[in-house]
PDB file of C-alpha atoms in Angstrom:
ATOM      1  CA  UNK A   1      21.307   6.925   7.787  1.00  0.00           C
ATOM      2  CA  UNK A   2      18.641   7.173   4.991  1.00  0.00           C
ATOM      3  CA  UNK A   3      17.411   4.267   2.962  1.00  0.00           C
ATOM      4  CA  UNK A   4      16.536   4.430  -0.688  1.00  0.00           C
ATOM      5  CA  UNK A   5      12.958   3.397  -1.434  1.00  0.00           C
ATOM      6  CA  UNK A   6      11.373   3.353  -4.758  1.00  0.00           C
ATOM      7  CA  UNK A   7      14.013   5.596  -6.257  1.00  0.00           C
ATOM      8  CA  UNK A   8      13.434   8.367  -3.602  1.00  0.00           C
ATOM      9  CA  UNK A   9      14.855   8.734  -0.109  1.00  0.00           C
ATOM     10  CA  UNK A  10      12.940   7.418   2.877  1.00  0.00           C
ATOM     11  CA  UNK A  11      13.785   7.374   6.587  1.00  0.00           C
ATOM     12  CA  UNK A  12      14.388   3.957   8.040  1.00  0.00           C
ATOM     13  CA  UNK A  13      12.080   2.895  10.943  1.00  0.00           C
ATOM     14  CA  UNK A  14      14.912   3.472  13.410  1.00  0.00           C
ATOM     15  CA  UNK A  15      14.866   7.202  12.503  1.00  0.00           C
ATOM     16  CA  UNK A  16      11.178   7.456  13.507  1.00  0.00           C
ATOM     17  CA  UNK A  17       9.951   8.599  16.898  1.00  0.00           C
ATOM     18  CA  UNK A  18       9.202   5.548  19.144  1.00  0.00           C
ATOM     19  CA  UNK A  19       5.430   6.183  18.977  1.00  0.00           C
ATOM     20  CA  UNK A  20       5.719   6.044  15.173  1.00  0.00           C
ATOM     21  CA  UNK A  21       7.761   2.824  14.836  1.00  0.00           C
ATOM     22  CA  UNK A  22       6.121   0.313  12.489  1.00  0.00           C
ATOM     23  CA  UNK A  23       4.505  -2.742  13.985  1.00  0.00           C
ATOM     24  CA  UNK A  24       5.862  -6.160  13.265  1.00  0.00           C
ATOM     25  CA  UNK A  25       3.910  -7.781  10.505  1.00  0.00           C
ATOM     26  CA  UNK A  26       3.954 -10.782   8.234  1.00  0.00           C
ATOM     27  CA  UNK A  27       3.177 -10.805   4.542  1.00  0.00           C
ATOM     28  CA  UNK A  28      -0.292  -9.978   3.400  1.00  0.00           C
ATOM     29  CA  UNK A  29      -0.804 -13.522   2.192  1.00  0.00           C
ATOM     30  CA  UNK A  30       0.027 -14.945   5.581  1.00  0.00           C
ATOM     31  CA  UNK A  31      -2.007 -12.328   7.442  1.00  0.00           C
ATOM     32  CA  UNK A  32      -5.059 -13.002   5.233  1.00  0.00           C
ATOM     33  CA  UNK A  33      -4.662 -16.811   5.477  1.00  0.00           C
ATOM     34  CA  UNK A  34      -4.853 -17.162   9.236  1.00  0.00           C
ATOM     35  CA  UNK A  35      -7.363 -19.822   9.974  1.00  0.00           C
ATOM     36  CA  UNK A  36      -8.130 -19.114  13.641  1.00  0.00           C
ATOM     37  CA  UNK A  37      -9.478 -15.607  13.153  1.00  0.00           C
ATOM     38  CA  UNK A  38     -10.741 -13.134  10.601  1.00  0.00           C
ATOM     39  CA  UNK A  39      -8.283 -10.662   9.223  1.00  0.00           C
ATOM     40  CA  UNK A  40      -8.882  -6.911   9.206  1.00  0.00           C
ATOM     41  CA  UNK A  41      -8.320  -4.781   6.097  1.00  0.00           C
ATOM     42  CA  UNK A  42      -8.723  -1.148   5.124  1.00  0.00           C
ATOM     43  CA  UNK A  43     -10.824  -0.849   1.904  1.00  0.00           C
ATOM     44  CA  UNK A  44      -9.781   1.906  -0.471  1.00  0.00           C
ATOM     45  CA  UNK A  45     -10.717   2.747  -4.083  1.00  0.00           C
ATOM     46  CA  UNK A  46      -8.238   3.452  -6.861  1.00  0.00           C
ATOM     47  CA  UNK A  47      -9.539   3.984 -10.392  1.00  0.00           C
ATOM     48  CA  UNK A  48     -12.907   2.607  -9.285  1.00  0.00           C
ATOM     49  CA  UNK A  49     -11.376  -0.704  -8.075  1.00  0.00           C
ATOM     50  CA  UNK A  50     -11.835  -1.740  -4.440  1.00  0.00           C
ATOM     51  CA  UNK A  51      -8.536  -2.675  -2.858  1.00  0.00           C
ATOM     52  CA  UNK A  52      -7.839  -4.191   0.583  1.00  0.00           C
ATOM     53  CA  UNK A  53      -4.750  -3.325   2.649  1.00  0.00           C
ATOM     54  CA  UNK A  54      -4.065  -5.357   5.856  1.00  0.00           C
ATOM     55  CA  UNK A  55      -4.492  -2.870   8.715  1.00  0.00           C
ATOM     56  CA  UNK A  56      -1.220  -4.110  10.208  1.00  0.00           C
ATOM     57  CA  UNK A  57       0.420  -1.993   7.492  1.00  0.00           C
ATOM     58  CA  UNK A  58      -1.739   1.149   7.883  1.00  0.00           C
ATOM     59  CA  UNK A  59      -0.229   3.899  10.054  1.00  0.00           C
ATOM     60  CA  UNK A  60      -2.731   6.603   9.320  1.00  0.00           C
ATOM     61  CA  UNK A  61      -5.014   8.059   6.652  1.00  0.00           C
ATOM     62  CA  UNK A  62      -4.707  11.838   5.929  1.00  0.00           C
ATOM     63  CA  UNK A  63      -6.170  14.420   3.608  1.00  0.00           C
ATOM     64  CA  UNK A  64      -4.042  15.402   0.510  1.00  0.00           C
ATOM     65  CA  UNK A  65      -1.091  17.612   1.474  1.00  0.00           C
ATOM     66  CA  UNK A  66       1.404  19.565  -0.606  1.00  0.00           C
ATOM     67  CA  UNK A  67       3.819  17.278  -2.438  1.00  0.00           C
ATOM     68  CA  UNK A  68       7.245  17.914  -3.891  1.00  0.00           C
ATOM     69  CA  UNK A  69       8.154  16.332  -7.254  1.00  0.00           C
ATOM     70  CA  UNK A  70      11.539  14.660  -7.114  1.00  0.00           C
ATOM     71  CA  UNK A  71      13.633  15.221 -10.337  1.00  0.00           C
ATOM     72  CA  UNK A  72      14.371  12.063 -12.227  1.00  0.00           C
ATOM     73  CA  UNK A  73      12.312   9.891  -9.814  1.00  0.00           C
ATOM     74  CA  UNK A  74      10.530   6.885 -11.107  1.00  0.00           C
ATOM     75  CA  UNK A  75       6.849   7.326 -12.135  1.00  0.00           C
ATOM     76  CA  UNK A  76       6.012   4.881  -9.268  1.00  0.00           C
ATOM     77  CA  UNK A  77       7.245   7.236  -6.473  1.00  0.00           C
ATOM     78  CA  UNK A  78       7.569  10.655  -8.086  1.00  0.00           C
ATOM     79  CA  UNK A  79       6.843  12.775  -4.979  1.00  0.00           C
ATOM     80  CA  UNK A  80       7.852  13.429  -1.374  1.00  0.00           C
ATOM     81  CA  UNK A  81       5.490  14.674   1.359  1.00  0.00           C
ATOM     82  CA  UNK A  82       5.959  15.919   4.903  1.00  0.00           C
ATOM     83  CA  UNK A  83       4.039  13.737   7.363  1.00  0.00           C
ATOM     84  CA  UNK A  84       4.295  15.205  10.863  1.00  0.00           C
ATOM     85  CA  UNK A  85       7.874  16.265  10.313  1.00  0.00           C
ATOM     86  CA  UNK A  86       9.043  13.139   8.532  1.00  0.00           C
ATOM     87  CA  UNK A  87       9.917  13.132   4.782  1.00  0.00           C
ATOM     88  CA  UNK A  88       7.934  10.269   3.236  1.00  0.00           C
ATOM     89  CA  UNK A  89       7.818   9.045  -0.416  1.00  0.00           C
ATOM     90  CA  UNK A  90       4.404   9.329  -2.018  1.00  0.00           C
ATOM     91  CA  UNK A  91       3.654   6.333  -4.267  1.00  0.00           C
ATOM     92  CA  UNK A  92       1.099   5.986  -6.992  1.00  0.00           C
ATOM     93  CA  UNK A  93       0.254   2.240  -7.261  1.00  0.00           C
ATOM     94  CA  UNK A  94      -1.696   2.718 -10.433  1.00  0.00           C
ATOM     95  CA  UNK A  95       1.319   2.021 -12.664  1.00  0.00           C
ATOM     96  CA  UNK A  96       2.062  -1.353 -10.983  1.00  0.00           C
ATOM     97  CA  UNK A  97      -1.638  -2.319 -11.027  1.00  0.00           C
ATOM     98  CA  UNK A  98      -1.952  -1.440 -14.723  1.00  0.00           C
ATOM     99  CA  UNK A  99      -4.316   1.497 -14.110  1.00  0.00           C
ATOM    100  CA  UNK A 100      -4.268   5.037 -15.588  1.00  0.00           C
ATOM    101  CA  UNK A 101      -1.747   7.285 -13.830  1.00  0.00           C
ATOM    102  CA  UNK A 102      -2.999   9.763 -11.194  1.00  0.00           C
ATOM    103  CA  UNK A 103      -2.798  13.429 -12.067  1.00  0.00           C
ATOM    104  CA  UNK A 104      -5.181  15.229  -9.673  1.00  0.00           C
ATOM    105  CA  UNK A 105      -4.412  16.193  -6.108  1.00  0.00           C
ATOM    106  CA  UNK A 106      -7.688  14.666  -4.845  1.00  0.00           C
ATOM    107  CA  UNK A 107      -8.636  11.766  -2.739  1.00  0.00           C
ATOM    108  CA  UNK A 108      -6.765  10.615   0.394  1.00  0.00           C
ATOM    109  CA  UNK A 109      -3.228   9.673   1.390  1.00  0.00           C
ATOM    110  CA  UNK A 110      -2.725   6.320   3.192  1.00  0.00           C
ATOM    111  CA  UNK A 111       0.528   6.250   5.268  1.00  0.00           C
ATOM    112  CA  UNK A 112       1.867   2.760   5.460  1.00  0.00           C
ATOM    113  CA  UNK A 113       4.606   0.932   7.505  1.00  0.00           C
ATOM    114  CA  UNK A 114       6.305  -1.706   5.318  1.00  0.00           C
ATOM    115  CA  UNK A 115       8.854  -4.344   6.414  1.00  0.00           C
ATOM    116  CA  UNK A 116      11.124  -5.921   3.808  1.00  0.00           C
ATOM    117  CA  UNK A 117      13.448  -8.452   5.421  1.00  0.00           C
ATOM    118  CA  UNK A 118      15.059  -6.839   8.340  1.00  0.00           C
ATOM    119  CA  UNK A 119      14.392  -3.244   7.217  1.00  0.00           C
ATOM    120  CA  UNK A 120      11.215  -1.238   7.893  1.00  0.00           C
ATOM    121  CA  UNK A 121      10.215   2.011   6.261  1.00  0.00           C
ATOM    122  CA  UNK A 122       7.283   4.327   5.996  1.00  0.00           C
ATOM    123  CA  UNK A 123       5.708   5.483   2.741  1.00  0.00           C
ATOM    124  CA  UNK A 124       2.436   6.931   1.569  1.00  0.00           C
ATOM    125  CA  UNK A 125       0.172   5.982  -1.285  1.00  0.00           C
ATOM    126  CA  UNK A 126      -2.602   7.817  -3.126  1.00  0.00           C
ATOM    127  CA  UNK A 127      -6.194   6.536  -2.917  1.00  0.00           C
ATOM    128  CA  UNK A 128      -9.185   8.084  -4.646  1.00  0.00           C
ATOM    129  CA  UNK A 129     -11.333   7.188  -1.624  1.00  0.00           C
ATOM    130  CA  UNK A 130     -10.999   5.455   1.692  1.00  0.00           C
ATOM    131  CA  UNK A 131     -14.110   3.483   2.400  1.00  0.00           C
ATOM    132  CA  UNK A 132     -14.035   1.410   5.565  1.00  0.00           C
ATOM    133  CA  UNK A 133     -12.311  -1.201   7.709  1.00  0.00           C
ATOM    134  CA  UNK A 134     -13.713  -4.750   7.414  1.00  0.00           C
ATOM    135  CA  UNK A 135     -13.196  -8.235   8.747  1.00  0.00           C
ATOM    136  CA  UNK A 136     -12.109 -10.698   6.071  1.00  0.00           C
ATOM    137  CA  UNK A 137     -13.044 -14.333   6.396  1.00  0.00           C
ATOM    138  CA  UNK A 138      -9.950 -16.207   5.016  1.00  0.00           C
ATOM    139  CA  UNK A 139     -12.359 -18.926   3.672  1.00  0.00           C
ATOM    140  CA  UNK A 140     -14.018 -16.344   1.454  1.00  0.00           C
ATOM    141  CA  UNK A 141     -10.843 -15.399  -0.368  1.00  0.00           C
ATOM    142  CA  UNK A 142     -10.776 -16.502  -4.012  1.00  0.00           C
ATOM    143  CA  UNK A 143      -7.637 -17.064  -6.030  1.00  0.00           C
ATOM    144  CA  UNK A 144      -6.994 -14.997  -9.105  1.00  0.00           C
ATOM    145  CA  UNK A 145      -6.401 -16.803 -12.349  1.00  0.00           C
ATOM    146  CA  UNK A 146      -2.766 -17.086 -13.335  1.00  0.00           C
ATOM    147  CA  UNK A 147      -3.507 -16.104 -16.916  1.00  0.00           C
ATOM    148  CA  UNK A 148      -5.869 -13.443 -18.092  1.00  0.00           C
ATOM    149  CA  UNK A 149      -6.075 -11.397 -14.875  1.00  0.00           C
ATOM    150  CA  UNK A 150      -5.850  -7.687 -15.477  1.00  0.00           C
ATOM    151  CA  UNK A 151      -3.871  -7.347 -12.154  1.00  0.00           C
ATOM    152  CA  UNK A 152      -0.356  -8.625 -11.663  1.00  0.00           C
ATOM    153  CA  UNK A 153      -0.521 -11.740  -9.405  1.00  0.00           C
ATOM    154  CA  UNK A 154       2.588 -10.807  -7.505  1.00  0.00           C
ATOM    155  CA  UNK A 155       0.918  -7.668  -6.145  1.00  0.00           C
ATOM    156  CA  UNK A 156      -2.587  -9.053  -5.582  1.00  0.00           C
ATOM    157  CA  UNK A 157      -2.935 -12.162  -3.317  1.00  0.00           C
ATOM    158  CA  UNK A 158      -6.599 -12.838  -4.025  1.00  0.00           C
ATOM    159  CA  UNK A 159     -10.064 -11.411  -4.266  1.00  0.00           C
ATOM    160  CA  UNK A 160     -13.163 -11.248  -2.091  1.00  0.00           C
ATOM    161  CA  UNK A 161     -16.719 -10.749  -3.284  1.00  0.00           C
ATOM    162  CA  UNK A 162     -18.772  -8.344  -1.208  1.00  0.00           C
ATOM    163  CA  UNK A 163     -22.205  -7.579  -2.674  1.00  0.00           C
ATOM    164  CA  UNK A 164     -21.567  -6.455  -6.295  1.00  0.00           C
ATOM    165  CA  UNK A 165     -17.958  -5.495  -5.470  1.00  0.00           C
ATOM    166  CA  UNK A 166     -14.852  -7.520  -6.187  1.00  0.00           C
ATOM    167  CA  UNK A 167     -12.243  -6.428  -3.558  1.00  0.00           C
ATOM    168  CA  UNK A 168      -8.624  -7.178  -4.533  1.00  0.00           C
ATOM    169  CA  UNK A 169      -6.322  -8.135  -1.611  1.00  0.00           C
ATOM    170  CA  UNK A 170      -3.014  -6.390  -1.903  1.00  0.00           C
ATOM    171  CA  UNK A 171       0.372  -7.745  -0.928  1.00  0.00           C
ATOM    172  CA  UNK A 172       2.084  -4.625   0.398  1.00  0.00           C
ATOM    173  CA  UNK A 173       5.588  -6.150   0.685  1.00  0.00           C
ATOM    174  CA  UNK A 174       5.598  -7.065  -2.970  1.00  0.00           C
ATOM    175  CA  UNK A 175       3.714  -4.012  -4.122  1.00  0.00           C
ATOM    176  CA  UNK A 176       6.219  -1.630  -2.555  1.00  0.00           C
ATOM    177  CA  UNK A 177       9.412  -3.592  -3.091  1.00  0.00           C
ATOM    178  CA  UNK A 178      11.909  -0.992  -4.263  1.00  0.00           C
ATOM    179  CA  UNK A 179      13.918  -3.130  -6.794  1.00  0.00           C
ATOM    180  CA  UNK A 180      10.681  -3.621  -8.769  1.00  0.00           C
ATOM    181  CA  UNK A 181      10.105   0.080  -9.290  1.00  0.00           C
ATOM    182  CA  UNK A 182       9.948   0.913 -12.948  1.00  0.00           C
TER     183      UNK A 182
END
């Protein structure tokens, strides 16, 4: 059985090999708000912005691979890629984050495991650059203003200052929720 994700077809987690099954995870907001320990996040760059993805969602990072455009697919998930024999939707988060749309076949591909309710699925997203994995002190997370923020608050849970950088903390469950695809 295949599950529709972001207007393209994606294999449910049950169709994945056992060693590829997604980990159980909570929302990014909960993961990043744990008081007893620092959280760990993968820092990527998209359109020059530093974005943090909780590592509990990251399956792997790969070099760009050939992609297949899906006719009449949304601009949010217009391609499919083959990741180790599994067909995976390739998502461009720029549209949801109000950034210019990606046209080049450069950068890296971050393969993610996402859980929405009782369903888990795998998808991939484009990143201009993958920088590093960092520990995030939940006490250092700043809230974004409700009005005037250039980033939609339902996709970004907060921000972290690191040197001259402002790192946006993504909420993968909301960012990749299929019914919100444009």
